[in-house]
XYZ file of C-alpha atoms in Angstrom:
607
model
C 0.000 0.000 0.000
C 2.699 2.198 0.926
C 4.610 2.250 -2.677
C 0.986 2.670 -4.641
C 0.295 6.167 -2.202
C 4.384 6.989 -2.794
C 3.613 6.633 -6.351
C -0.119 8.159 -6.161
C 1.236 11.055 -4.573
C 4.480 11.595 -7.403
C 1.491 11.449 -10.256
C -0.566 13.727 -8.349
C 2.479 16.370 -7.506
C 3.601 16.412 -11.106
C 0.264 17.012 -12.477
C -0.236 19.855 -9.577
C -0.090 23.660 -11.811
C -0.024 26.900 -9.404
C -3.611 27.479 -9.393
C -3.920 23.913 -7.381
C -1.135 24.575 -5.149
C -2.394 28.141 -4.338
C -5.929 26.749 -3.599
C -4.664 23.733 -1.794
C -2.783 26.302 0.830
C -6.007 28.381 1.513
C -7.558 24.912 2.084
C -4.982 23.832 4.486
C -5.542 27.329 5.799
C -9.267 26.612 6.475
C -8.357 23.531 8.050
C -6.356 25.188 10.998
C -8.739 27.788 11.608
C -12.101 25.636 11.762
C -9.833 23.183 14.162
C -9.037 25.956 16.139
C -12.399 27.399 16.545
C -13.481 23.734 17.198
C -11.289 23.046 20.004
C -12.214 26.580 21.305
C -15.774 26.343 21.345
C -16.224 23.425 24.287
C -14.106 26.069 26.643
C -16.310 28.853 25.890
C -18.799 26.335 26.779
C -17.690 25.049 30.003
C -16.657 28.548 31.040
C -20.922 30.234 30.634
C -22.051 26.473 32.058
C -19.928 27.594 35.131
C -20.932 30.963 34.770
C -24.826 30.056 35.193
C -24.250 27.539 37.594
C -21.887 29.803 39.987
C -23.880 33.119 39.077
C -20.429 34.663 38.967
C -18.770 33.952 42.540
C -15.749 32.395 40.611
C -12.847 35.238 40.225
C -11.477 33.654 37.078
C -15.316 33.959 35.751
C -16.571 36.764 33.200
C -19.746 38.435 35.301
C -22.164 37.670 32.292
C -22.550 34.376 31.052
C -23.946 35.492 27.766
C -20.554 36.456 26.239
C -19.546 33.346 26.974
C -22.560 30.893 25.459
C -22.065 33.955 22.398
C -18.576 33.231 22.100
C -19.296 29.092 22.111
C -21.963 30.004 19.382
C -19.821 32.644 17.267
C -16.682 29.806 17.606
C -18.887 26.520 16.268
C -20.391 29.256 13.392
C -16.750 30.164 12.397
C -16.114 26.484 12.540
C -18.403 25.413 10.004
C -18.288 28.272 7.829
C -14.218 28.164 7.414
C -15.462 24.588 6.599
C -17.957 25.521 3.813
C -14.814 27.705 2.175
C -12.791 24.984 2.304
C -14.993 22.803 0.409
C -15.135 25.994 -2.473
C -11.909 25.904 -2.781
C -11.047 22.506 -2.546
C -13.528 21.821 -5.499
C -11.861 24.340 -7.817
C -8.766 22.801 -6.832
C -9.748 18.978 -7.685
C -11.523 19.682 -10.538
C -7.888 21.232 -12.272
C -6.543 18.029 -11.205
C -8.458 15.645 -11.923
C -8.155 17.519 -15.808
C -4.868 17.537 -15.336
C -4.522 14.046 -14.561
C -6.771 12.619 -17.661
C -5.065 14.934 -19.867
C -2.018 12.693 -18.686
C -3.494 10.097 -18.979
C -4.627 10.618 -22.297
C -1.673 11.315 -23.698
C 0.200 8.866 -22.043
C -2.471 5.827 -23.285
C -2.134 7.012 -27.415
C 1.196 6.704 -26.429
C 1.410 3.165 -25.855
C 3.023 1.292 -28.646
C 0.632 -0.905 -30.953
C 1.114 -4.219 -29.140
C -0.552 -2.760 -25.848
C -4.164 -1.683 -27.898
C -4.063 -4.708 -30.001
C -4.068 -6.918 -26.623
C -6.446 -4.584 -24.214
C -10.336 -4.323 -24.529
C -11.650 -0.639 -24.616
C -14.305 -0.745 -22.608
C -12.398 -2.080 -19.839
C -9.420 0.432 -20.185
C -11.932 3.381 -20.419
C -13.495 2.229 -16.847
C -9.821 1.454 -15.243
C -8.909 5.042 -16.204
C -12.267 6.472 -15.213
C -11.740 4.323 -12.044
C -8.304 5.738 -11.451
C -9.711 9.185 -11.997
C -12.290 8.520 -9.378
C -9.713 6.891 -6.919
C -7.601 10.672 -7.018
C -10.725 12.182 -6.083
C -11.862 9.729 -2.883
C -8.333 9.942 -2.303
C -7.679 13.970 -2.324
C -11.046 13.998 -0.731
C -10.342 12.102 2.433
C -7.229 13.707 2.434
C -8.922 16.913 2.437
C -11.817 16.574 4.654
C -10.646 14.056 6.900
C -6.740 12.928 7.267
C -5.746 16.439 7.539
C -8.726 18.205 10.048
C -8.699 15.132 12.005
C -4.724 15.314 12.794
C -5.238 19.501 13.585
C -8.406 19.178 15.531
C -6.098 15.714 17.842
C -3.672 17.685 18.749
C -5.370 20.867 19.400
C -7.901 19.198 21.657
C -4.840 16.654 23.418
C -2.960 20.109 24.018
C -6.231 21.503 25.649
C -7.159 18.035 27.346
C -3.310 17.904 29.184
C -4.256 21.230 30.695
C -6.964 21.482 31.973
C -7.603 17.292 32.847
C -6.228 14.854 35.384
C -3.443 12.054 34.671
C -6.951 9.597 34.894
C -8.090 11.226 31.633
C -5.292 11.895 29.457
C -4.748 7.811 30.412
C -7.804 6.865 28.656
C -7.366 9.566 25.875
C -4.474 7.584 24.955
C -5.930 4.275 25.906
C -8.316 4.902 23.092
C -6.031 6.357 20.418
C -3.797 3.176 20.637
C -7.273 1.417 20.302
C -8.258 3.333 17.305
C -4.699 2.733 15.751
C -4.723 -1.012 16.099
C -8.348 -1.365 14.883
C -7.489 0.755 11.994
C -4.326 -0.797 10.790
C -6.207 -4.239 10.910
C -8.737 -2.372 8.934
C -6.595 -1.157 6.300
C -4.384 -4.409 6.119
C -7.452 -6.461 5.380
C -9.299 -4.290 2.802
C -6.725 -3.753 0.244
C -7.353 -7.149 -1.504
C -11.125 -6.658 -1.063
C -11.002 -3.325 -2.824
C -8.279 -4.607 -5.599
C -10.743 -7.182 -6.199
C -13.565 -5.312 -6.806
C -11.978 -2.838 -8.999
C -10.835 -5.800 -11.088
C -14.284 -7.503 -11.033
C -15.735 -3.688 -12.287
C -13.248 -3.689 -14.844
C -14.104 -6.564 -16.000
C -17.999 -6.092 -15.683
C -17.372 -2.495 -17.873
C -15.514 -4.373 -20.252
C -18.030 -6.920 -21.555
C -20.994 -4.159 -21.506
C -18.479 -2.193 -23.721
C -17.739 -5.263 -26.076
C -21.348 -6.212 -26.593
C -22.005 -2.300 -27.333
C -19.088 -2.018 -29.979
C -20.312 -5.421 -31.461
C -24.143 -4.799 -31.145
C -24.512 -5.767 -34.981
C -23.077 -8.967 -34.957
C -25.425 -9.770 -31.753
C -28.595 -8.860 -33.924
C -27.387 -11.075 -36.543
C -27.055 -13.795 -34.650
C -30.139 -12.900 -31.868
C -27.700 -13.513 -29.422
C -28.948 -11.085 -26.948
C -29.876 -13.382 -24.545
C -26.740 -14.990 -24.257
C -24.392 -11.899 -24.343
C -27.088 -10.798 -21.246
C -26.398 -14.012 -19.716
C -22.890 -13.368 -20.108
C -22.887 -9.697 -18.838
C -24.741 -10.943 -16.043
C -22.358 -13.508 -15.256
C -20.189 -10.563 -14.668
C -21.822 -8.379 -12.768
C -22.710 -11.742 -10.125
C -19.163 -11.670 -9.857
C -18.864 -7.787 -9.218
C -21.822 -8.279 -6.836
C -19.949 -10.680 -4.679
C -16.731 -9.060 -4.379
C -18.429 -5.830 -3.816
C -20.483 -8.178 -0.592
C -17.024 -9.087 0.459
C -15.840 -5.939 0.511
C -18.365 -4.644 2.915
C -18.004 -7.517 4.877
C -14.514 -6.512 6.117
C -15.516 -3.112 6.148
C -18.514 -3.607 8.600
C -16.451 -6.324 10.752
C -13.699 -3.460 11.387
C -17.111 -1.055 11.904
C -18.089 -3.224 14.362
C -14.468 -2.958 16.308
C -14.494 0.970 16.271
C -17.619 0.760 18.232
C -16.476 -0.969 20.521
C -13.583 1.030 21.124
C -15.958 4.019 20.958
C -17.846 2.096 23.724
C -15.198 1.444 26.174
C -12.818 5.003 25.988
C -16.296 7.227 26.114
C -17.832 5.429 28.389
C -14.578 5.013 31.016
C -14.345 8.915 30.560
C -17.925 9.801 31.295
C -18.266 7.613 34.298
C -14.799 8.978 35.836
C -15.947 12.500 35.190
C -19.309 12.023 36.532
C -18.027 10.250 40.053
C -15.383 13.066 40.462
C -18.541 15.683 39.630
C -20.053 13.987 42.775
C -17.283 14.162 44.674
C -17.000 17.627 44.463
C -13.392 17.478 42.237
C -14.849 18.525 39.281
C -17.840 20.786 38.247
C -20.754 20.812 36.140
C -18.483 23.141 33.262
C -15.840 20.482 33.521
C -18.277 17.232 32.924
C -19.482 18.987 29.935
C -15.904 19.963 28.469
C -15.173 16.149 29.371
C -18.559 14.992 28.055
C -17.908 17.406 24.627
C -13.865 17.063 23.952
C -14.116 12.827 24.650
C -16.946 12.961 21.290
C -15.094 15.572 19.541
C -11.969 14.111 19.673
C -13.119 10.529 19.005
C -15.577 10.986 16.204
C -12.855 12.750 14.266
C -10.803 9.590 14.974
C -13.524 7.778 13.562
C -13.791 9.690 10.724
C -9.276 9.359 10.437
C -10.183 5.415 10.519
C -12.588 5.792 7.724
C -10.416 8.275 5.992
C -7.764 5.441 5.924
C -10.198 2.757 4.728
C -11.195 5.291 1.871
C -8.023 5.851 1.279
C -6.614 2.278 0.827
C -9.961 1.577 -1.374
C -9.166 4.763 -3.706
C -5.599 2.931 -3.281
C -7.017 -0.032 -5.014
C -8.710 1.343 -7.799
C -5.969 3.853 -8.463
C -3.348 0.875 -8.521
C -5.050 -0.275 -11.965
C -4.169 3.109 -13.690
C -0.464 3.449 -12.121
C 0.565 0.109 -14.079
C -1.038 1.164 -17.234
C 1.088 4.650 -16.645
C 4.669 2.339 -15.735
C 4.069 1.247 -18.946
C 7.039 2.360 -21.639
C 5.682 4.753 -24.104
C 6.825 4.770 -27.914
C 9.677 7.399 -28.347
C 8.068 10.392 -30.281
C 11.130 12.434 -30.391
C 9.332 14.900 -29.804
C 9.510 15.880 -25.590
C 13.393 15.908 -25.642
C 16.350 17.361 -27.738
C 17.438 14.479 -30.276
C 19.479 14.173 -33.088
C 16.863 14.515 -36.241
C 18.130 13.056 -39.425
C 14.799 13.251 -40.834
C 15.342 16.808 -41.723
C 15.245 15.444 -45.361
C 12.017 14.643 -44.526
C 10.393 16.993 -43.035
C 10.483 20.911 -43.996
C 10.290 23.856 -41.610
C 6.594 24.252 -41.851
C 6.684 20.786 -40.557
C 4.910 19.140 -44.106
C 6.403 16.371 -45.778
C 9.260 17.049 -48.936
C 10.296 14.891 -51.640
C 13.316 12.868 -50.242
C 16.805 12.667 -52.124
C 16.747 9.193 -53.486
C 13.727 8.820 -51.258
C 13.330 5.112 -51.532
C 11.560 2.831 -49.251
C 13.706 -0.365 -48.631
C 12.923 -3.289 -46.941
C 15.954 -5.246 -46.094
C 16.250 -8.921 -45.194
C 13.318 -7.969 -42.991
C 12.378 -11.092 -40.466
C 9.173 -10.347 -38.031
C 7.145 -12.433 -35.892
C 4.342 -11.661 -33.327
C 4.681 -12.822 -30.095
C 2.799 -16.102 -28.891
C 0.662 -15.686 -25.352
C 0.730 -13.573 -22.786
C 3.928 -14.017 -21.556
C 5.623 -13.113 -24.842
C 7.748 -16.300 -25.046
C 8.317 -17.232 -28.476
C 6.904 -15.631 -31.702
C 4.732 -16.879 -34.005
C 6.775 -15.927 -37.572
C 5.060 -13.950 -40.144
C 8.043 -12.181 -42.637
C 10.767 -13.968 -43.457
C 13.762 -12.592 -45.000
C 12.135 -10.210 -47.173
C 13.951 -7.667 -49.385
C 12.156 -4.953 -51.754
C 12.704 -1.557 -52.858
C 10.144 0.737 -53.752
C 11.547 3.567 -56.223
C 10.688 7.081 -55.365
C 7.507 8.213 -56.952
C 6.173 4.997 -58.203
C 3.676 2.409 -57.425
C 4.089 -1.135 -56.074
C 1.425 -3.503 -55.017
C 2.023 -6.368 -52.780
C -0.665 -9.476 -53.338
C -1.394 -12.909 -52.054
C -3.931 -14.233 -49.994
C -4.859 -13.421 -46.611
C -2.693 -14.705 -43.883
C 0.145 -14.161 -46.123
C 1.793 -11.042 -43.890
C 0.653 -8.225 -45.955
C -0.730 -6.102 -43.693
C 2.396 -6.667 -41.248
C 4.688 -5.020 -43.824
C 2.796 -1.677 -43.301
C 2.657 -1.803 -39.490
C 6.826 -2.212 -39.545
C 7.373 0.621 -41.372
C 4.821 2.570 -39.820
C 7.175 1.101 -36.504
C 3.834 -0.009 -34.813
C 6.081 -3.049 -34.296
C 9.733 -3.254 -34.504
C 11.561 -5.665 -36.752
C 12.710 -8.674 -35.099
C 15.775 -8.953 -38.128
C 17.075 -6.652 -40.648
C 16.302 -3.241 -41.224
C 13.911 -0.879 -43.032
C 14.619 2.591 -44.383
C 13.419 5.784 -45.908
C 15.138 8.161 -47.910
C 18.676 6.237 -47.114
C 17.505 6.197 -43.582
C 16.755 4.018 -40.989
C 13.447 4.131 -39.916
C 14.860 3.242 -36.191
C 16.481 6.807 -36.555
C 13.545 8.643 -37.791
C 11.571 10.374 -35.308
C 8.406 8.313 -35.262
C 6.997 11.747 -35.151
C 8.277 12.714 -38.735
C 7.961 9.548 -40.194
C 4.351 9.304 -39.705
C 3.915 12.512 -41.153
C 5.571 11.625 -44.453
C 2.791 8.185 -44.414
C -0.609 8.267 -45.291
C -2.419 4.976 -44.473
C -5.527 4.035 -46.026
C -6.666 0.903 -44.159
C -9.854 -1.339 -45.122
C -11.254 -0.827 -42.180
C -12.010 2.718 -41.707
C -11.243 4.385 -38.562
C -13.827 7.424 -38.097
C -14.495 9.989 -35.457
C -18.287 10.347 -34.246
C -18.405 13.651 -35.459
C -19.126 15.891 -39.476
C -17.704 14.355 -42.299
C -15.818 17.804 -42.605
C -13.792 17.068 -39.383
C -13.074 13.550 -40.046
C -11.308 14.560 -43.159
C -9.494 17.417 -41.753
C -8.111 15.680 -38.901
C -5.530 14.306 -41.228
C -4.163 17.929 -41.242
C -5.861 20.168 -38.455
C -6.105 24.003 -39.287
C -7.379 22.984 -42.856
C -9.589 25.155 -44.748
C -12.775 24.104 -46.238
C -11.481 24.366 -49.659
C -8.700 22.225 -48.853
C -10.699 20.008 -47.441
C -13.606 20.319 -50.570
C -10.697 20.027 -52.587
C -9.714 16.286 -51.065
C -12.644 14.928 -51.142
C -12.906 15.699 -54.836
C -9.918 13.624 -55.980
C -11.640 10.842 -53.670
C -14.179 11.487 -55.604
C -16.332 11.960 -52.542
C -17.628 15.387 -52.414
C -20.599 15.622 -54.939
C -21.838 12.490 -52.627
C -21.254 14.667 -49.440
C -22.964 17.790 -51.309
C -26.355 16.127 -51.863
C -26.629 15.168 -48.071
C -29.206 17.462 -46.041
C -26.205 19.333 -43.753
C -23.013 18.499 -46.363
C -19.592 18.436 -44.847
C -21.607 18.904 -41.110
C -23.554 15.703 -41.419
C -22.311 13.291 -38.743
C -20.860 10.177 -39.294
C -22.241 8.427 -36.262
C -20.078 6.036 -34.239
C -17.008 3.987 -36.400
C -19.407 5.818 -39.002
C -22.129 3.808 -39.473
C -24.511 5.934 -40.862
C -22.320 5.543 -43.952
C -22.331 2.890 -46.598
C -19.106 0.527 -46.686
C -17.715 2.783 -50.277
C -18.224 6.252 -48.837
C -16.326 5.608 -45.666
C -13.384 4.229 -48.051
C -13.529 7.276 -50.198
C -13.778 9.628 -47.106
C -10.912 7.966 -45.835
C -9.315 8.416 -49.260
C -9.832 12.042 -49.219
C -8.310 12.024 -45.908
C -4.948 10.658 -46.987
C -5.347 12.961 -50.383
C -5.338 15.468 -47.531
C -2.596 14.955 -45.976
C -0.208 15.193 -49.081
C 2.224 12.745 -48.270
C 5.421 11.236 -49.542
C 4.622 7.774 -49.571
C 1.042 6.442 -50.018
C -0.114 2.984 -48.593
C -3.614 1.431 -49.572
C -4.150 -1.799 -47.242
C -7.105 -2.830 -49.054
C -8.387 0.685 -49.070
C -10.525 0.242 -52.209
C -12.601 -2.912 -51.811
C -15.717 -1.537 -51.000
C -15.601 0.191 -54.367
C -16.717 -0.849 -57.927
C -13.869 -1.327 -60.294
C -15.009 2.015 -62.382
C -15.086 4.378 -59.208
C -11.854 1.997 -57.738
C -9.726 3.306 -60.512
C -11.024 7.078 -61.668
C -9.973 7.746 -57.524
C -6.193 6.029 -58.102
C -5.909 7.568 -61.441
C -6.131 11.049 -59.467
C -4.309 10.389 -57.133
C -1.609 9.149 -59.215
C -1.718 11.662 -61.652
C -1.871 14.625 -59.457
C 0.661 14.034 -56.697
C 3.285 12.169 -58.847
C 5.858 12.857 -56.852
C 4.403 10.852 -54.042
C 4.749 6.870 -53.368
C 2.829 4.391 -53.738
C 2.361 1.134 -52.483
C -1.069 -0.964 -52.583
C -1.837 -3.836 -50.629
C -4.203 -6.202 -51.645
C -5.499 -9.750 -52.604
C -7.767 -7.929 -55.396
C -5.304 -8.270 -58.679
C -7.376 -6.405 -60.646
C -6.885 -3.061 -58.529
C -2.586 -3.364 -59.446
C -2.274 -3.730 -63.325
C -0.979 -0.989 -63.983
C 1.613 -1.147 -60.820
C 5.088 -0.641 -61.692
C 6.185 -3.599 -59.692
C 3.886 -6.536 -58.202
C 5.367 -8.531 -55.271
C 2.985 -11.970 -54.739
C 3.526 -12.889 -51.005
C 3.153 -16.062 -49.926
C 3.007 -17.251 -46.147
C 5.940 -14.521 -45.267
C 8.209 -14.983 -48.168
C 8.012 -13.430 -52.066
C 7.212 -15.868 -54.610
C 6.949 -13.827 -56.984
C 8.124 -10.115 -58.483
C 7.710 -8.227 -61.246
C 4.807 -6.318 -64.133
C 1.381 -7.792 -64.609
C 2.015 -9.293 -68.058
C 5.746 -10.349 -66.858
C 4.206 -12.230 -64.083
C 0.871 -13.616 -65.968
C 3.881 -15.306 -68.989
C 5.841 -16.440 -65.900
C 2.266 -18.947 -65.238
C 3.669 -19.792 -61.847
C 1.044 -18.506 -58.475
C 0.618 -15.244 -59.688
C -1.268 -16.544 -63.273
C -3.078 -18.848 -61.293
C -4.531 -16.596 -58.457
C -5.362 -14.131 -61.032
C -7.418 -17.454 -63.282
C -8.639 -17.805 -60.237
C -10.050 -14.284 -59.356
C -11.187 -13.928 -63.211
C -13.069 -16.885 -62.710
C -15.003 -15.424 -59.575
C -15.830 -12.253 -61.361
C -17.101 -13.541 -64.586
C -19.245 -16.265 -62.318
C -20.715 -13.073 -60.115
């Protein structure tokens, strides 16, 4: 518990700007005063209760008692008004943190190299984030409102108690804080795992209500809702018991504090009330007894519960610190570096035409790796070598499973190459800023990623600060934008979520327009067209072609009638090239490539 609040407390510091820290001092501000004016009030009290009762004959007591019950009064008012101030400004204060924190957070998860999101499910990263979020604010809160008051008002009220009280008293004042300290230790010791538990089991829970949203479709398809609720519910059992556990341990260590409570207030009461009778004590002292013994154990109470709250924040924070431990991909872009990618980029920070701006693959070996645990890979590439000439087009076939796709995501560096190297412009894409090299990449993947937003902002975000006509302009060579101009609202229309309100073609030619957008230097199309008819599939590549020539291109696909007029075609096959070269070089060589393409013909002649 100790090294999750070290490193709570580090992420929360870092992420603390001078507006927190300023409000955060008035708070701890408040807190003094109102535990001052607390501890005050019960000797104001006892003072006009001796007052009344004495009618004055006491030389150390004021002549009107009214001052006195006005001075208890005006002391518990100052009391809980400092404490309505500090809840104002602690608010302001948590609220900046807590958007400091996600904004951390947030930039920290689209961070995370590719092999983290291809393994984690986003409904159950959302909630352990939202979680973590939530645990800051339990945690701040009790930190806040309980932890610190309770330690000011303890040793205000001790300092007052070892006055004015006998040896008898202080004994069972400290009697009962050991008590409180033991219970609460036991307490905090034994929920930990309760609360880790049912943040996991929440997670979880999250998770699969999440997955059955994203994958709502298929469940209608199928009329599997009955068996995804099943499934949900199966879930939330599980959440329901860990959550009855969880109370368990917190009521047992309830029902511990009570007795505690029991014992010191009721060994303090019946000492002050014998000594009362025996004339040792007055009526003013029994009630400064009666008040400083509940005000100085219900705020121990409330410490104990302020630790419990603490250590269950502690557990759903935990979640979040391991996804922040986790190693980021190296942008380049937080610390000086050396940037040979100034071929690459220009100063406006767009994409130039490399010298001898090639893209070489090199003897490039890659396999993914197998389980959890990472031990052994499962091989996809195999020694594969390739150039791509500046400014031209090569397509890279075969069938799926063949390790297509994989070539994109290494030079894109999603994944790093487990042999042999891969560069651009002479350059090693290990010593490109990954920053930079993305830039110079536009992907167009077959299954489109869109924002649930306008079709105008989807397109943009390829290059934010576009105009409209730049944007217009785009969506014409995707050959998009007379489509867009019939709709009711035009570029404004929303997409809806992963953009289904569109059809299957106009998401691929929005995405299109997107990369058309960015103006790259090298082009990829992962099956980017085959939602398209052949007729629309190559008026949108003979644009693209045509008017950014200087750009390159390379096309994956299984669809060989999208590459004939590719300057190269590489047939993959199961990780390795079988086959290189032009359409008609590779249909006289009658080897795979002539028959996958008999094969395809075949297809589309039968359809």
């Amino acid at each position: 518990m100790i090294s999750i609040l070290r490193q709570a407390t580090r992420l929360g510091w870092a992420q603390t700007d001078s507006f927190v820290r300023r409000r955060l001092l008035i708070v701890v501000g408040l807190v003094v005063l109102a535990a001052a004016f607390s501890a005050l009030a019960p000797l104001a009290l006892k003072y006009g209760v001796d007052a009344l009762g004495a009618a004055g004959t006491s030389a150390y007591i004021p002549e009107s008692p009214i001052l006195l019950i006005c001075l208890y009064v005006i002391c518990l008012g100052l009391s809980r008004g400092c404490n309505e101030l500090r809840g104002y400004f602690f608010g302001a204060a948590d609220q900046r943190l807590q958007r400091n924190i996600s904004r951390h957070l947030s930039a920290h998860v689209l961070r995370l190299p590719m092999a983290f999101h291809l393994d984690r499910q986003t409904g159950a990263l959302s909630h352990t984030l939202v979680q973590g979020i939530a645990g800051y604010n339990i945690l701040l809160t009790h930190l806040t409102f309980t932890l610190l008051p309770v330690q000011m008002e303890v040793i205000l009220i001790g300092a007052v108690i070892a006055v004015y009280m006998s040896p008898p008293f202080i004994m069972i004042l400290l009697l009962s804080v050991a008590g409180y300290i033991i219970v609460f230790t036991l307490g905090v010791t034994k929920i930990m795992t309760p609360s880790r538990d049912v943040s996991a089991s929440q997670v979880s829970a999250y998770g699969t209500f999440a997955d059955s949203l994203i994958n709502s479709e298929a469940i209608k398809y199928f009329t599997a809702e009955k068996f995804i609720n099943r499934r949900y519910d199966r879930a939330l059992a599980l959440a329901e018991s860990r959550w009855a556990r969880f109370h368990a341990v917190k009521c047992g260590n309830g029902l511990l504090v009570v007795g505690v409570f029991s014992l010191s207030f009721g060994a303090a009461v019946l000492l002050a009330a014998s000594q009362v009778a025996q004339g040792a004590l007055t009526i003013g002292d029994f009630v400064l007894i009666n008040a400083y013994m509940l005000q100085i154990i219900r705020p121990l109470e409330r410490l104990g519960d302020g630790v419990k709250g603490a250590a269950h924040a502690l557990g759903f924070i935990e979640k979040m610190l391991n996804i922040l431990e986790r190693k980021t991909e190296d942008h380049c872009d937080a610390k000086p570096c050396d940037r040979p990618s100034r071929a690459l980029i220009a100063a406006d920070g767009k994409p130039r035409p490399t010298q001898g701006g090639d893209v070489i693959f090199d003897r490039v070996s890659f396999g993914y790796r197998l389980g959890q645990t990472g031990r052994g890979q499962a091989p996809v590439l195999k020694d594969i070598s390739f150039t791509v000439r500046a400014g031209t087009t090569t397509a890279i076939v075969g069938r799926s499973g063949a390790g297509k796709s994989t070539l994109i995501r290494l030079l894109l560096r999603f994944f790093e190459v487990t042999h042999g190297d891969i560069r651009l412009g002479g350059i090693s894409v290990r010593d490109i800023p990954l920053i930079d090299l993305r830039r110079t990449i536009a992907v167009v993947p077959q299954d489109v990623l869109l924002f649930n937003d306008s079709i105008a902002y989807n397109i943009g975000f390829a290059r934010p600060g576009s105009t409209r006509s730049e944007i217009e302009q785009a969506a014409r060579m995707a050959h998009i934008h007379d489509r867009i101009m019939a709709l009711p609202e035009g570029y404004q229309t929303m997409v809806g979520e992963r953009g289904v309100k569109l059809s299957g073609g106009e998401k691929q030619r929005i995405s299109l327009a997107r990369a058309a957008l960015k103006d790259p230097l090298i082009y990829v199309f992962d099956e980017a067209t085959s939602s398209l008819d052949g007729s629309t599939e190559h008026r949108v590549f003979d644009d693209l072609i045509n008017k950014q020539r200087q750009a390159t291109r390379l096309i994956i696909t299984h669809r060989l009638s999208s590459v004939l007029q590719a300057d190269e075609i590489l047939l993959l096959d199961h990780g390795v090239i079988l086959e290189r070269g032009k359409h008609d070089h590779l249909l006289r060589l009658e080897g795979a490539y002539a028959r996958l393409w008999r094969d395809q013909e075949r297809e589309r002649q039968g359809a």
